[in-house]
């Protein structure tokens, strides 16, 4: 008889996105993303961080400063865009992206342009902000399916033995 407590595909891929988020050096917000094809094969992952060649020690991680260029925002590549770029030119049309946080408007543009057909997100904590409303509007207009992940398990534990 087979096990009954195995992960669903959604739990598995959101778990991969959450695991990818643990790679982020951002002290405040860790976001991960996982792109999956229609056969449930992982095509790419990403997390929020600085571009390759931009040192995590030389750029700021703070949220606010007198000058915007002294904050993290002009430099950080979001998890979704990182996952799209990390796919290395793979055809992403018809794929799903699992992401811990509903995509911002800039990531929404990249999701649409890359041909990703579904966004599965965990948190929508910025849903009432103008940029997130713009993101949702673009994604819906482009026909991208939006689905909030509702976990059945409170947590997934990985034990290294």
JSON list of C-alpha atoms in Angstrom, two decimals:
[
{"chain": "A", "resi": 1, "resn": "UNK", "atom": "CA", "xyz": [0.00, 0.00, 0.00]},
{"chain": "A", "resi": 2, "resn": "UNK", "atom": "CA", "xyz": [1.36, 3.44, -0.94]},
{"chain": "A", "resi": 3, "resn": "UNK", "atom": "CA", "xyz": [1.99, 6.27, 1.51]},
{"chain": "A", "resi": 4, "resn": "UNK", "atom": "CA", "xyz": [-0.85, 8.70, 2.08]},
{"chain": "A", "resi": 5, "resn": "UNK", "atom": "CA", "xyz": [1.08, 11.66, 3.49]},
{"chain": "A", "resi": 6, "resn": "UNK", "atom": "CA", "xyz": [3.09, 12.53, 0.37]},
{"chain": "A", "resi": 7, "resn": "UNK", "atom": "CA", "xyz": [3.20, 16.10, -0.97]},
{"chain": "A", "resi": 8, "resn": "UNK", "atom": "CA", "xyz": [0.77, 17.32, -3.61]},
{"chain": "A", "resi": 9, "resn": "UNK", "atom": "CA", "xyz": [2.35, 18.90, -6.70]},
{"chain": "A", "resi": 10, "resn": "UNK", "atom": "CA", "xyz": [1.37, 22.36, -5.43]},
{"chain": "A", "resi": 11, "resn": "UNK", "atom": "CA", "xyz": [2.93, 21.69, -2.01]},
{"chain": "A", "resi": 12, "resn": "UNK", "atom": "CA", "xyz": [6.07, 20.33, -3.64]},
{"chain": "A", "resi": 13, "resn": "UNK", "atom": "CA", "xyz": [6.61, 23.27, -6.01]},
{"chain": "A", "resi": 14, "resn": "UNK", "atom": "CA", "xyz": [5.68, 25.92, -3.45]},
{"chain": "A", "resi": 15, "resn": "UNK", "atom": "CA", "xyz": [8.08, 24.14, -1.08]},
{"chain": "A", "resi": 16, "resn": "UNK", "atom": "CA", "xyz": [10.82, 24.46, -3.72]},
{"chain": "A", "resi": 17, "resn": "UNK", "atom": "CA", "xyz": [9.99, 28.18, -4.07]},
{"chain": "A", "resi": 18, "resn": "UNK", "atom": "CA", "xyz": [10.14, 28.65, -0.29]},
{"chain": "A", "resi": 19, "resn": "UNK", "atom": "CA", "xyz": [13.43, 26.70, -0.16]},
{"chain": "A", "resi": 20, "resn": "UNK", "atom": "CA", "xyz": [14.87, 28.92, -2.92]},
{"chain": "A", "resi": 21, "resn": "UNK", "atom": "CA", "xyz": [13.86, 31.96, -0.85]},
{"chain": "A", "resi": 22, "resn": "UNK", "atom": "CA", "xyz": [16.25, 30.80, 1.87]},
{"chain": "A", "resi": 23, "resn": "UNK", "atom": "CA", "xyz": [19.12, 31.67, -0.51]},
{"chain": "A", "resi": 24, "resn": "UNK", "atom": "CA", "xyz": [18.18, 35.37, -0.37]},
{"chain": "A", "resi": 25, "resn": "UNK", "atom": "CA", "xyz": [20.53, 37.57, 1.65]},
{"chain": "A", "resi": 26, "resn": "UNK", "atom": "CA", "xyz": [17.82, 40.21, 2.13]},
{"chain": "A", "resi": 27, "resn": "UNK", "atom": "CA", "xyz": [17.39, 40.70, 5.89]},
{"chain": "A", "resi": 28, "resn": "UNK", "atom": "CA", "xyz": [13.72, 41.71, 5.55]},
{"chain": "A", "resi": 29, "resn": "UNK", "atom": "CA", "xyz": [12.09, 39.90, 2.64]},
{"chain": "A", "resi": 30, "resn": "UNK", "atom": "CA", "xyz": [12.96, 36.50, 1.24]},
{"chain": "A", "resi": 31, "resn": "UNK", "atom": "CA", "xyz": [11.02, 35.50, -1.88]},
{"chain": "A", "resi": 32, "resn": "UNK", "atom": "CA", "xyz": [11.53, 32.42, -4.02]},
{"chain": "A", "resi": 33, "resn": "UNK", "atom": "CA", "xyz": [10.07, 31.27, -7.32]},
{"chain": "A", "resi": 34, "resn": "UNK", "atom": "CA", "xyz": [9.85, 27.95, -9.16]},
{"chain": "A", "resi": 35, "resn": "UNK", "atom": "CA", "xyz": [8.83, 27.57, -12.81]},
{"chain": "A", "resi": 36, "resn": "UNK", "atom": "CA", "xyz": [7.28, 24.24, -13.82]},
{"chain": "A", "resi": 37, "resn": "UNK", "atom": "CA", "xyz": [6.17, 22.87, -17.19]},
{"chain": "A", "resi": 38, "resn": "UNK", "atom": "CA", "xyz": [2.90, 21.06, -17.95]},
{"chain": "A", "resi": 39, "resn": "UNK", "atom": "CA", "xyz": [4.54, 17.71, -17.14]},
{"chain": "A", "resi": 40, "resn": "UNK", "atom": "CA", "xyz": [5.46, 18.89, -13.63]},
{"chain": "A", "resi": 41, "resn": "UNK", "atom": "CA", "xyz": [9.14, 19.22, -14.48]},
{"chain": "A", "resi": 42, "resn": "UNK", "atom": "CA", "xyz": [11.02, 22.08, -12.83]},
{"chain": "A", "resi": 43, "resn": "UNK", "atom": "CA", "xyz": [12.41, 24.42, -15.49]},
{"chain": "A", "resi": 44, "resn": "UNK", "atom": "CA", "xyz": [14.01, 27.01, -13.23]},
{"chain": "A", "resi": 45, "resn": "UNK", "atom": "CA", "xyz": [14.15, 28.58, -9.78]},
{"chain": "A", "resi": 46, "resn": "UNK", "atom": "CA", "xyz": [15.08, 32.01, -8.49]},
{"chain": "A", "resi": 47, "resn": "UNK", "atom": "CA", "xyz": [15.15, 34.21, -5.42]},
{"chain": "A", "resi": 48, "resn": "UNK", "atom": "CA", "xyz": [15.46, 37.92, -4.71]},
{"chain": "A", "resi": 49, "resn": "UNK", "atom": "CA", "xyz": [19.03, 39.13, -4.75]},
{"chain": "A", "resi": 50, "resn": "UNK", "atom": "CA", "xyz": [21.56, 41.28, -6.53]},
{"chain": "A", "resi": 51, "resn": "UNK", "atom": "CA", "xyz": [22.69, 40.65, -10.12]},
{"chain": "A", "resi": 52, "resn": "UNK", "atom": "CA", "xyz": [25.69, 38.42, -10.76]},
{"chain": "A", "resi": 53, "resn": "UNK", "atom": "CA", "xyz": [28.88, 40.41, -10.17]},
{"chain": "A", "resi": 54, "resn": "UNK", "atom": "CA", "xyz": [27.24, 42.84, -7.73]},
{"chain": "A", "resi": 55, "resn": "UNK", "atom": "CA", "xyz": [28.54, 42.01, -4.28]},
{"chain": "A", "resi": 56, "resn": "UNK", "atom": "CA", "xyz": [26.08, 41.36, -1.48]},
{"chain": "A", "resi": 57, "resn": "UNK", "atom": "CA", "xyz": [28.55, 43.20, 0.74]},
{"chain": "A", "resi": 58, "resn": "UNK", "atom": "CA", "xyz": [28.95, 46.33, -1.40]},
{"chain": "A", "resi": 59, "resn": "UNK", "atom": "CA", "xyz": [25.32, 47.20, -2.11]},
{"chain": "A", "resi": 60, "resn": "UNK", "atom": "CA", "xyz": [22.75, 48.31, 0.49]},
{"chain": "A", "resi": 61, "resn": "UNK", "atom": "CA", "xyz": [20.09, 46.05, 1.95]},
{"chain": "A", "resi": 62, "resn": "UNK", "atom": "CA", "xyz": [18.14, 48.81, 3.68]},
{"chain": "A", "resi": 63, "resn": "UNK", "atom": "CA", "xyz": [14.55, 49.74, 2.80]},
{"chain": "A", "resi": 64, "resn": "UNK", "atom": "CA", "xyz": [14.68, 53.51, 3.21]},
{"chain": "A", "resi": 65, "resn": "UNK", "atom": "CA", "xyz": [17.29, 56.23, 3.00]},
{"chain": "A", "resi": 66, "resn": "UNK", "atom": "CA", "xyz": [17.49, 59.88, 2.07]},
{"chain": "A", "resi": 67, "resn": "UNK", "atom": "CA", "xyz": [18.52, 58.91, -1.46]},
{"chain": "A", "resi": 68, "resn": "UNK", "atom": "CA", "xyz": [16.76, 56.02, -3.21]},
{"chain": "A", "resi": 69, "resn": "UNK", "atom": "CA", "xyz": [20.05, 54.75, -4.64]},
{"chain": "A", "resi": 70, "resn": "UNK", "atom": "CA", "xyz": [21.16, 54.10, -1.06]},
{"chain": "A", "resi": 71, "resn": "UNK", "atom": "CA", "xyz": [18.37, 51.50, -0.65]},
{"chain": "A", "resi": 72, "resn": "UNK", "atom": "CA", "xyz": [18.13, 47.96, -1.98]},
{"chain": "A", "resi": 73, "resn": "UNK", "atom": "CA", "xyz": [15.32, 48.70, -4.44]},
{"chain": "A", "resi": 74, "resn": "UNK", "atom": "CA", "xyz": [17.27, 49.92, -7.47]},
{"chain": "A", "resi": 75, "resn": "UNK", "atom": "CA", "xyz": [19.54, 46.85, -7.33]},
{"chain": "A", "resi": 76, "resn": "UNK", "atom": "CA", "xyz": [17.54, 43.78, -6.29]},
{"chain": "A", "resi": 77, "resn": "UNK", "atom": "CA", "xyz": [16.37, 41.33, -8.96]},
{"chain": "A", "resi": 78, "resn": "UNK", "atom": "CA", "xyz": [13.07, 39.82, -7.88]},
{"chain": "A", "resi": 79, "resn": "UNK", "atom": "CA", "xyz": [12.61, 36.07, -7.58]},
{"chain": "A", "resi": 80, "resn": "UNK", "atom": "CA", "xyz": [10.28, 35.79, -10.59]},
{"chain": "A", "resi": 81, "resn": "UNK", "atom": "CA", "xyz": [12.62, 37.63, -12.95]},
{"chain": "A", "resi": 82, "resn": "UNK", "atom": "CA", "xyz": [15.59, 35.66, -11.63]},
{"chain": "A", "resi": 83, "resn": "UNK", "atom": "CA", "xyz": [13.74, 32.40, -12.31]},
{"chain": "A", "resi": 84, "resn": "UNK", "atom": "CA", "xyz": [12.85, 33.54, -15.83]},
{"chain": "A", "resi": 85, "resn": "UNK", "atom": "CA", "xyz": [16.45, 34.58, -16.53]},
{"chain": "A", "resi": 86, "resn": "UNK", "atom": "CA", "xyz": [17.86, 31.44, -14.89]},
{"chain": "A", "resi": 87, "resn": "UNK", "atom": "CA", "xyz": [15.82, 29.34, -17.33]},
{"chain": "A", "resi": 88, "resn": "UNK", "atom": "CA", "xyz": [18.56, 30.11, -19.84]},
{"chain": "A", "resi": 89, "resn": "UNK", "atom": "CA", "xyz": [16.30, 30.59, -22.85]},
{"chain": "A", "resi": 90, "resn": "UNK", "atom": "CA", "xyz": [14.08, 27.55, -22.24]},
{"chain": "A", "resi": 91, "resn": "UNK", "atom": "CA", "xyz": [10.61, 27.88, -23.71]},
{"chain": "A", "resi": 92, "resn": "UNK", "atom": "CA", "xyz": [8.41, 28.92, -20.79]},
{"chain": "A", "resi": 93, "resn": "UNK", "atom": "CA", "xyz": [5.17, 29.16, -22.76]},
{"chain": "A", "resi": 94, "resn": "UNK", "atom": "CA", "xyz": [2.38, 27.33, -20.98]},
{"chain": "A", "resi": 95, "resn": "UNK", "atom": "CA", "xyz": [4.35, 26.91, -17.74]},
{"chain": "A", "resi": 96, "resn": "UNK", "atom": "CA", "xyz": [3.37, 27.75, -14.16]},
{"chain": "A", "resi": 97, "resn": "UNK", "atom": "CA", "xyz": [5.32, 29.90, -11.75]},
{"chain": "A", "resi": 98, "resn": "UNK", "atom": "CA", "xyz": [5.08, 29.25, -8.02]},
{"chain": "A", "resi": 99, "resn": "UNK", "atom": "CA", "xyz": [6.01, 32.28, -5.98]},
{"chain": "A", "resi": 100, "resn": "UNK", "atom": "CA", "xyz": [5.86, 33.12, -2.29]},
{"chain": "A", "resi": 101, "resn": "UNK", "atom": "CA", "xyz": [4.56, 36.67, -2.87]},
{"chain": "A", "resi": 102, "resn": "UNK", "atom": "CA", "xyz": [2.15, 37.94, -5.55]},
{"chain": "A", "resi": 103, "resn": "UNK", "atom": "CA", "xyz": [4.27, 39.40, -8.38]},
{"chain": "A", "resi": 104, "resn": "UNK", "atom": "CA", "xyz": [4.94, 43.13, -8.62]},
{"chain": "A", "resi": 105, "resn": "UNK", "atom": "CA", "xyz": [4.04, 45.01, -11.79]},
{"chain": "A", "resi": 106, "resn": "UNK", "atom": "CA", "xyz": [7.57, 44.72, -13.23]},
{"chain": "A", "resi": 107, "resn": "UNK", "atom": "CA", "xyz": [7.65, 40.96, -12.70]},
{"chain": "A", "resi": 108, "resn": "UNK", "atom": "CA", "xyz": [4.13, 40.69, -14.13]},
{"chain": "A", "resi": 109, "resn": "UNK", "atom": "CA", "xyz": [5.42, 42.17, -17.39]},
{"chain": "A", "resi": 110, "resn": "UNK", "atom": "CA", "xyz": [8.20, 39.57, -17.54]},
{"chain": "A", "resi": 111, "resn": "UNK", "atom": "CA", "xyz": [5.81, 36.74, -16.70]},
{"chain": "A", "resi": 112, "resn": "UNK", "atom": "CA", "xyz": [3.48, 37.82, -19.50]},
{"chain": "A", "resi": 113, "resn": "UNK", "atom": "CA", "xyz": [6.27, 38.32, -22.04]},
{"chain": "A", "resi": 114, "resn": "UNK", "atom": "CA", "xyz": [7.84, 34.93, -21.25]},
{"chain": "A", "resi": 115, "resn": "UNK", "atom": "CA", "xyz": [4.57, 33.10, -21.92]},
{"chain": "A", "resi": 116, "resn": "UNK", "atom": "CA", "xyz": [4.01, 31.74, -18.41]},
{"chain": "A", "resi": 117, "resn": "UNK", "atom": "CA", "xyz": [0.30, 30.89, -18.26]},
{"chain": "A", "resi": 118, "resn": "UNK", "atom": "CA", "xyz": [-0.34, 30.52, -14.52]},
{"chain": "A", "resi": 119, "resn": "UNK", "atom": "CA", "xyz": [0.86, 32.23, -11.34]},
{"chain": "A", "resi": 120, "resn": "UNK", "atom": "CA", "xyz": [0.45, 30.26, -8.12]},
{"chain": "A", "resi": 121, "resn": "UNK", "atom": "CA", "xyz": [1.19, 32.55, -5.19]},
{"chain": "A", "resi": 122, "resn": "UNK", "atom": "CA", "xyz": [1.23, 32.13, -1.43]},
{"chain": "A", "resi": 123, "resn": "UNK", "atom": "CA", "xyz": [0.92, 35.66, -0.01]},
{"chain": "A", "resi": 124, "resn": "UNK", "atom": "CA", "xyz": [-0.97, 38.64, -1.41]},
{"chain": "A", "resi": 125, "resn": "UNK", "atom": "CA", "xyz": [-0.09, 41.05, 1.38]},
{"chain": "A", "resi": 126, "resn": "UNK", "atom": "CA", "xyz": [0.35, 44.03, -0.96]},
{"chain": "A", "resi": 127, "resn": "UNK", "atom": "CA", "xyz": [-2.93, 43.47, -2.87]},
{"chain": "A", "resi": 128, "resn": "UNK", "atom": "CA", "xyz": [-4.25, 46.96, -2.10]},
{"chain": "A", "resi": 129, "resn": "UNK", "atom": "CA", "xyz": [-1.19, 48.84, -3.37]},
{"chain": "A", "resi": 130, "resn": "UNK", "atom": "CA", "xyz": [-1.41, 50.58, -6.76]},
{"chain": "A", "resi": 131, "resn": "UNK", "atom": "CA", "xyz": [1.50, 48.59, -8.22]},
{"chain": "A", "resi": 132, "resn": "UNK", "atom": "CA", "xyz": [0.03, 45.23, -7.23]},
{"chain": "A", "resi": 133, "resn": "UNK", "atom": "CA", "xyz": [-3.37, 46.27, -8.57]},
{"chain": "A", "resi": 134, "resn": "UNK", "atom": "CA", "xyz": [-1.65, 47.19, -11.85]},
{"chain": "A", "resi": 135, "resn": "UNK", "atom": "CA", "xyz": [0.12, 43.83, -11.84]},
{"chain": "A", "resi": 136, "resn": "UNK", "atom": "CA", "xyz": [-3.14, 41.92, -11.34]},
{"chain": "A", "resi": 137, "resn": "UNK", "atom": "CA", "xyz": [-4.83, 43.96, -14.07]},
{"chain": "A", "resi": 138, "resn": "UNK", "atom": "CA", "xyz": [-2.08, 43.21, -16.60]},
{"chain": "A", "resi": 139, "resn": "UNK", "atom": "CA", "xyz": [-1.91, 39.51, -15.74]},
{"chain": "A", "resi": 140, "resn": "UNK", "atom": "CA", "xyz": [-5.68, 39.09, -15.99]},
{"chain": "A", "resi": 141, "resn": "UNK", "atom": "CA", "xyz": [-5.87, 41.04, -19.26]},
{"chain": "A", "resi": 142, "resn": "UNK", "atom": "CA", "xyz": [-3.11, 38.86, -20.73]},
{"chain": "A", "resi": 143, "resn": "UNK", "atom": "CA", "xyz": [-5.05, 35.72, -19.76]},
{"chain": "A", "resi": 144, "resn": "UNK", "atom": "CA", "xyz": [-2.60, 34.53, -17.11]},
{"chain": "A", "resi": 145, "resn": "UNK", "atom": "CA", "xyz": [-4.40, 32.35, -14.57]},
{"chain": "A", "resi": 146, "resn": "UNK", "atom": "CA", "xyz": [-3.96, 33.53, -10.98]},
{"chain": "A", "resi": 147, "resn": "UNK", "atom": "CA", "xyz": [-4.37, 31.12, -8.10]},
{"chain": "A", "resi": 148, "resn": "UNK", "atom": "CA", "xyz": [-3.61, 31.59, -4.42]},
{"chain": "A", "resi": 149, "resn": "UNK", "atom": "CA", "xyz": [-2.03, 28.49, -2.89]},
{"chain": "A", "resi": 150, "resn": "UNK", "atom": "CA", "xyz": [-3.87, 27.29, 0.20]},
{"chain": "A", "resi": 151, "resn": "UNK", "atom": "CA", "xyz": [-1.58, 24.87, 2.03]},
{"chain": "A", "resi": 152, "resn": "UNK", "atom": "CA", "xyz": [-3.05, 21.78, 3.63]},
{"chain": "A", "resi": 153, "resn": "UNK", "atom": "CA", "xyz": [0.06, 21.33, 5.75]},
{"chain": "A", "resi": 154, "resn": "UNK", "atom": "CA", "xyz": [1.33, 23.96, 8.16]},
{"chain": "A", "resi": 155, "resn": "UNK", "atom": "CA", "xyz": [4.95, 23.13, 7.37]},
{"chain": "A", "resi": 156, "resn": "UNK", "atom": "CA", "xyz": [7.27, 20.79, 5.53]},
{"chain": "A", "resi": 157, "resn": "UNK", "atom": "CA", "xyz": [10.39, 19.62, 7.33]},
{"chain": "A", "resi": 158, "resn": "UNK", "atom": "CA", "xyz": [13.63, 18.62, 5.62]},
{"chain": "A", "resi": 159, "resn": "UNK", "atom": "CA", "xyz": [16.01, 16.58, 7.72]},
{"chain": "A", "resi": 160, "resn": "UNK", "atom": "CA", "xyz": [19.61, 16.06, 6.60]},
{"chain": "A", "resi": 161, "resn": "UNK", "atom": "CA", "xyz": [20.90, 12.71, 7.79]}
]
